[in-house]
Short mmCIF file of C-alpha atoms and ligand atoms in Angstrom, two decimals:
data_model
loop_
_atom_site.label_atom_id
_atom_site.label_comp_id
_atom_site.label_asym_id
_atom_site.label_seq_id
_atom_site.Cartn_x
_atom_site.Cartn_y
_atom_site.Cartn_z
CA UNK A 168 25.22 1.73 -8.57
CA UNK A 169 21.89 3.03 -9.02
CA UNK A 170 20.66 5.67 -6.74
CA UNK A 171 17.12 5.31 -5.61
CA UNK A 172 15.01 8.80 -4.04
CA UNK A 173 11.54 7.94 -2.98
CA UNK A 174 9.22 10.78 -1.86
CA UNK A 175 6.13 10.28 -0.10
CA UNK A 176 4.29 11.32 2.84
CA UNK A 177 5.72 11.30 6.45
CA UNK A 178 3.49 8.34 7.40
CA UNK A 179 4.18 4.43 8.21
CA UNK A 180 1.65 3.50 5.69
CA UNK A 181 -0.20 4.28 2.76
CA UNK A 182 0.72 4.48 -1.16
CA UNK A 183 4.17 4.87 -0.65
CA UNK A 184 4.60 2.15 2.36
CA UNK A 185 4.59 -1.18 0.54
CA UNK A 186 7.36 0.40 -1.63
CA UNK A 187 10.03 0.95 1.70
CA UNK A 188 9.19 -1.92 2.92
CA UNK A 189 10.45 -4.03 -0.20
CA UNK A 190 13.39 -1.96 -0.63
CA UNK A 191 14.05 -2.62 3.09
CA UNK A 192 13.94 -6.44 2.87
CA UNK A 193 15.38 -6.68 -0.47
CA UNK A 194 18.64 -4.60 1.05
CA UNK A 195 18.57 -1.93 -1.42
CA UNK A 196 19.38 1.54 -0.08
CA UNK A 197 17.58 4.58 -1.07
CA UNK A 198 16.74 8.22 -0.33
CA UNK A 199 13.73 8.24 2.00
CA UNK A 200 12.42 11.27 1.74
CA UNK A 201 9.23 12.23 3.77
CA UNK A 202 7.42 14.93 3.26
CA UNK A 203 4.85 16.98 5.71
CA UNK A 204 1.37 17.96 4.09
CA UNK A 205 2.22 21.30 4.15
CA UNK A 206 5.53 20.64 2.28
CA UNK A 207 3.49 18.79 -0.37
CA UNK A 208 1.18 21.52 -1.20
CA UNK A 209 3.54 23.95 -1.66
CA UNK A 210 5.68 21.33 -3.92
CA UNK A 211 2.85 19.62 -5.58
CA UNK A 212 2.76 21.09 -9.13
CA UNK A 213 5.78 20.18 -9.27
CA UNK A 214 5.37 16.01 -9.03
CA UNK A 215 3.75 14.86 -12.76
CA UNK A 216 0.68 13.98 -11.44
CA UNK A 217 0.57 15.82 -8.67
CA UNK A 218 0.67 13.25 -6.55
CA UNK A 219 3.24 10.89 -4.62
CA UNK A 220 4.80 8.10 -4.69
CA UNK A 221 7.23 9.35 -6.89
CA UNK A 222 10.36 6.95 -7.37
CA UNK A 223 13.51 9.18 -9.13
CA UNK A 224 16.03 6.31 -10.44
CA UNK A 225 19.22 8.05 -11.29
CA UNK A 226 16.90 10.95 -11.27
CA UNK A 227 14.79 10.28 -13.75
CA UNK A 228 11.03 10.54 -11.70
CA UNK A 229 8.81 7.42 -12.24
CA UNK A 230 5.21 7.57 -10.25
CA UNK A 231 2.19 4.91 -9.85
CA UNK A 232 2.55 3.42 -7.11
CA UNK A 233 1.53 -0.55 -8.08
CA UNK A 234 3.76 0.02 -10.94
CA UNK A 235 6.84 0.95 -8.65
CA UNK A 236 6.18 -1.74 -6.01
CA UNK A 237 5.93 -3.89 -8.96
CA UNK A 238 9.16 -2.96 -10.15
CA UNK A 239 11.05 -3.11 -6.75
CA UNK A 240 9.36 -6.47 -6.25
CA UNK A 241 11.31 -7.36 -9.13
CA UNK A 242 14.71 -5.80 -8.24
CA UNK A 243 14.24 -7.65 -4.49
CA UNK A 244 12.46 -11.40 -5.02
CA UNK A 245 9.25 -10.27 -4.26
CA UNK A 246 7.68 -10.74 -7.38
CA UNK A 247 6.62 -13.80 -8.98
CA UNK A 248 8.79 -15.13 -12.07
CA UNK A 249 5.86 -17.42 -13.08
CA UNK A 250 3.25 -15.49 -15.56
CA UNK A 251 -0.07 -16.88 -13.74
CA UNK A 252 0.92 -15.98 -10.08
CA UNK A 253 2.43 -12.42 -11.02
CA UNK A 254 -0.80 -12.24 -13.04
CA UNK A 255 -2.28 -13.21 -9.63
CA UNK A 256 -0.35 -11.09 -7.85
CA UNK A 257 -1.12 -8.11 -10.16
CA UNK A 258 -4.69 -8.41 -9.71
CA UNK A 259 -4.31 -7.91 -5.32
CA UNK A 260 -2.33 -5.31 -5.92
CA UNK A 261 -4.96 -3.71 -8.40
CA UNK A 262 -8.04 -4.21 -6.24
CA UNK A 263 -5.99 -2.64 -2.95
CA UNK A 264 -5.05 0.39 -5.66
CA UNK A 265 -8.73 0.65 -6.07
CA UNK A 266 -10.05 -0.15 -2.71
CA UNK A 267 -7.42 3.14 -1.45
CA UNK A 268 -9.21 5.16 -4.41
CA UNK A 269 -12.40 4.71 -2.67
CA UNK A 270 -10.90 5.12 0.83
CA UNK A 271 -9.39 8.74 -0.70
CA UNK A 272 -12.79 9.94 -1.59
CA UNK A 273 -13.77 10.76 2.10
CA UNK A 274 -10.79 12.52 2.78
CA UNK A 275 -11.04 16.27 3.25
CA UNK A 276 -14.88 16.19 4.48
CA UNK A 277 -15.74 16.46 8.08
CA UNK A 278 -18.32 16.44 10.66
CA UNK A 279 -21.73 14.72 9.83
CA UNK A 280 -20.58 14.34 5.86
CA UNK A 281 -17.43 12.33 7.37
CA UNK A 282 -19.29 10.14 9.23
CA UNK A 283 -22.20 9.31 6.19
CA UNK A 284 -18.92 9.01 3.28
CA UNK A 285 -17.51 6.46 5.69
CA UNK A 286 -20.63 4.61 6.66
CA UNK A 287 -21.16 4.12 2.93
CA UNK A 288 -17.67 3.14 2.70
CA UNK A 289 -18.31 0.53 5.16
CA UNK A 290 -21.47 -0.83 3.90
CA UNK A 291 -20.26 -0.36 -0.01
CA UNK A 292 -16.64 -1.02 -1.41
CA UNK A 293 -15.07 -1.78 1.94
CA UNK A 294 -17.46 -4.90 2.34
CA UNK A 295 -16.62 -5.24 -1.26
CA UNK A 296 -13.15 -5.14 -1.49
CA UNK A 297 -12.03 -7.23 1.68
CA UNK A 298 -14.56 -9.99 1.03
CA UNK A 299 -13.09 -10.05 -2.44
CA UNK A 300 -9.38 -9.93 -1.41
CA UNK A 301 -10.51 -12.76 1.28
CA UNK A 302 -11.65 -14.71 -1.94
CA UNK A 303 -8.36 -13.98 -3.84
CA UNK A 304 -6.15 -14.63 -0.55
CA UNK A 305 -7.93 -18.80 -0.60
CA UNK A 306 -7.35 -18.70 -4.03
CA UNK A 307 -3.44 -18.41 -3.46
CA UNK A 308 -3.85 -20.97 -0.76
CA UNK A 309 -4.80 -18.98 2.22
CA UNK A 310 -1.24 -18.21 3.47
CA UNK A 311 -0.42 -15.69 0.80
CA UNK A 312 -1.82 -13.66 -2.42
CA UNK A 313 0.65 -15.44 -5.11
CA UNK A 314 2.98 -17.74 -5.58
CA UNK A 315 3.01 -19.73 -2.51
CA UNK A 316 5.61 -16.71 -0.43
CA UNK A 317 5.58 -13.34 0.68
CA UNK A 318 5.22 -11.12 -2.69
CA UNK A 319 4.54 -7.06 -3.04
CA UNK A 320 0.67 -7.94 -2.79
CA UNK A 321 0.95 -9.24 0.44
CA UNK A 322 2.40 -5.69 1.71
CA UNK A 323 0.29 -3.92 -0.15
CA UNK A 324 -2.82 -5.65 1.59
CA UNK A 325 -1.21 -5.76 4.71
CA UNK A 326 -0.07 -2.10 4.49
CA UNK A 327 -3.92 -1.30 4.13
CA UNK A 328 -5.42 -4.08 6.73
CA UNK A 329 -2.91 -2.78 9.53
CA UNK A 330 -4.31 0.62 8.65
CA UNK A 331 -7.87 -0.42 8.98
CA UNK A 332 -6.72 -2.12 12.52
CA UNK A 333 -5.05 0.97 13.63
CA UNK A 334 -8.02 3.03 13.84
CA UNK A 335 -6.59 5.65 11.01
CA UNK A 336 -10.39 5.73 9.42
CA UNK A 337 -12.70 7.30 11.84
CA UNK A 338 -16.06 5.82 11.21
CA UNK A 339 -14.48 2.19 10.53
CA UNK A 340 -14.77 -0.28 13.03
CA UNK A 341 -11.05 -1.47 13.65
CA UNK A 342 -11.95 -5.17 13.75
CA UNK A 343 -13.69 -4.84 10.11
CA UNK A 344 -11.38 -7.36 8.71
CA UNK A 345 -12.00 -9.96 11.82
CA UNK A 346 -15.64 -9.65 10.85
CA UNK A 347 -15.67 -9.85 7.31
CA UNK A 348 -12.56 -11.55 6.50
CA UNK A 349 -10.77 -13.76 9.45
CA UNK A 350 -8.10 -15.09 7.04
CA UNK A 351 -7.53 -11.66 6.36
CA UNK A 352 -7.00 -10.25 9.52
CA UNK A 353 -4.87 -13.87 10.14
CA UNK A 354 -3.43 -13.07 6.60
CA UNK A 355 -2.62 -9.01 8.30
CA UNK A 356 -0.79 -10.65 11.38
CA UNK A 357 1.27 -13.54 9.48
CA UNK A 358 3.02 -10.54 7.19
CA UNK A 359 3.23 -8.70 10.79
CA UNK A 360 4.98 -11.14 12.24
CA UNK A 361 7.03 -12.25 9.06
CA UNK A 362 10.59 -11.40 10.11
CA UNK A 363 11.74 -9.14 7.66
CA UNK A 364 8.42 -6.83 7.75
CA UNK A 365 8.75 -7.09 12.46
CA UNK A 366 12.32 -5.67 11.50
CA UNK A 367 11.62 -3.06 9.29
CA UNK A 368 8.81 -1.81 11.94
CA UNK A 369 11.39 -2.06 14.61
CA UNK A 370 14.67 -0.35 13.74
N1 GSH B 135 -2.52 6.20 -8.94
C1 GSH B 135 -1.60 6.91 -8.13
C2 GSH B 135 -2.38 7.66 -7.05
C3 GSH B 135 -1.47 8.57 -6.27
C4 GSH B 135 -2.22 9.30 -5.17
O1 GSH B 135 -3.41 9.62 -5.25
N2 GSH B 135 -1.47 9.62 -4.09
C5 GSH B 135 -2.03 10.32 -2.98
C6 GSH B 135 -1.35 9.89 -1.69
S1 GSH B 135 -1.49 8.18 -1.34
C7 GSH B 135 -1.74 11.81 -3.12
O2 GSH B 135 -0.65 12.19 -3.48
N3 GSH B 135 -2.73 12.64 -2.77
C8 GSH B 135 -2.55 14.04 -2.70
C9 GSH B 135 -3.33 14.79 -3.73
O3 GSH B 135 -3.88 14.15 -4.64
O4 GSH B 135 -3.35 16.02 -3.61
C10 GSH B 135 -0.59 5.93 -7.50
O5 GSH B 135 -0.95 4.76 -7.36
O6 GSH B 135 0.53 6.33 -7.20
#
């Protein structure tokens, strides 16, 4: 059987998220390893791109995280087998890989520079990117990103839209989504409530 290590932060969300949360519904058991910030400084030269996710499949190290939810997706049903909707699907997963490179660029600052990053954030690709994923979200029919079913884009979006609702941005108005984007934030609740994502959050 294939063994399966996945290293990311110690967090219920992010990069790394959409990733446990696929291998969790698919059934497939793997290695969750979480690390602590300080734990990935001292071990990040050591991860290719210094960076997580990193996926090790029979210990060989694989990292990006689209590409790895992509794959898992695969291995678990949650990827479309049609060429259009995984096309479709590809492109929501895309725009939420560059709508958390934006989000990354305020990290690290503080105080009054903080507060101006994530007003611009606000104003600029966060307006941007959920009106845009709003757009792609009616394209797939308003229930889901692709293929008519709960596929890796929909956790990826809804990894970043229950983020965004949490309060983990300081700066960010919680109900962003509700304002922007209501069939996002309806679109945020439906994968909340989807049975095998309320079971994952409850063991
Ligand atoms: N394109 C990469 C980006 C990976 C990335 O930037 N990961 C962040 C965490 S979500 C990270 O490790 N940041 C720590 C650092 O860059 O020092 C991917 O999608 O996996």
């Amino acid at each position: 059987m294939t063994q399966f290590k996945l290293t990311y932060f110690d967090i219920d969300g992010g990069r790394g998220e959409p990733i446990r949360l696929a291998f969790h519904i698919g059934g497939i058991e793997f290695e969750d390893v979480r690390l602590t910030f300080s734990e990935f400084r001292e071990a990040r030269q050591s991860f290719r791109f210094h960076a997580l996710p990193v996926l090790e499949i029979d210990g060989r190290p694989v990292t990006q995280s689209t590409s790895l939810a992509r794959y898992v997706g695969k291995l678990v049903g949650l990827y479309p087998t049609d060429d259009l909707q995984a096309l479709y699907c590809d492109e929501a997963m895309d725009a939420a890989e560059d709508l958390s490179h934006a989000i990354g660029n305020t990290f690290g600052l503080k105080g009054d520079e903080l507060k101006q990053a994530r007003e611009d954030l606000v104003q600029g690709p966060l307006t941007t990117f959920i009106k845009g994923l709003d757009g792609l979200l009616a394209r797939g029919g308003g229930q889901y990103f692709a293929d008519g079913r709960m596929t890796v884009a929909d956790l990826k979006i809804f990894v970043q839209t229950r983020a965004l609702a949490k309060g983990v941005l300081d700066h960010v108005p919680t109900d962003i989504a509700e304002g922007l984007a209501p069939s996002l934030a309806e679109h945020r609740d439906r994968i909340t409530n989807d049975p095998r994502v309320a079971a994952y959050y409850a063991r």
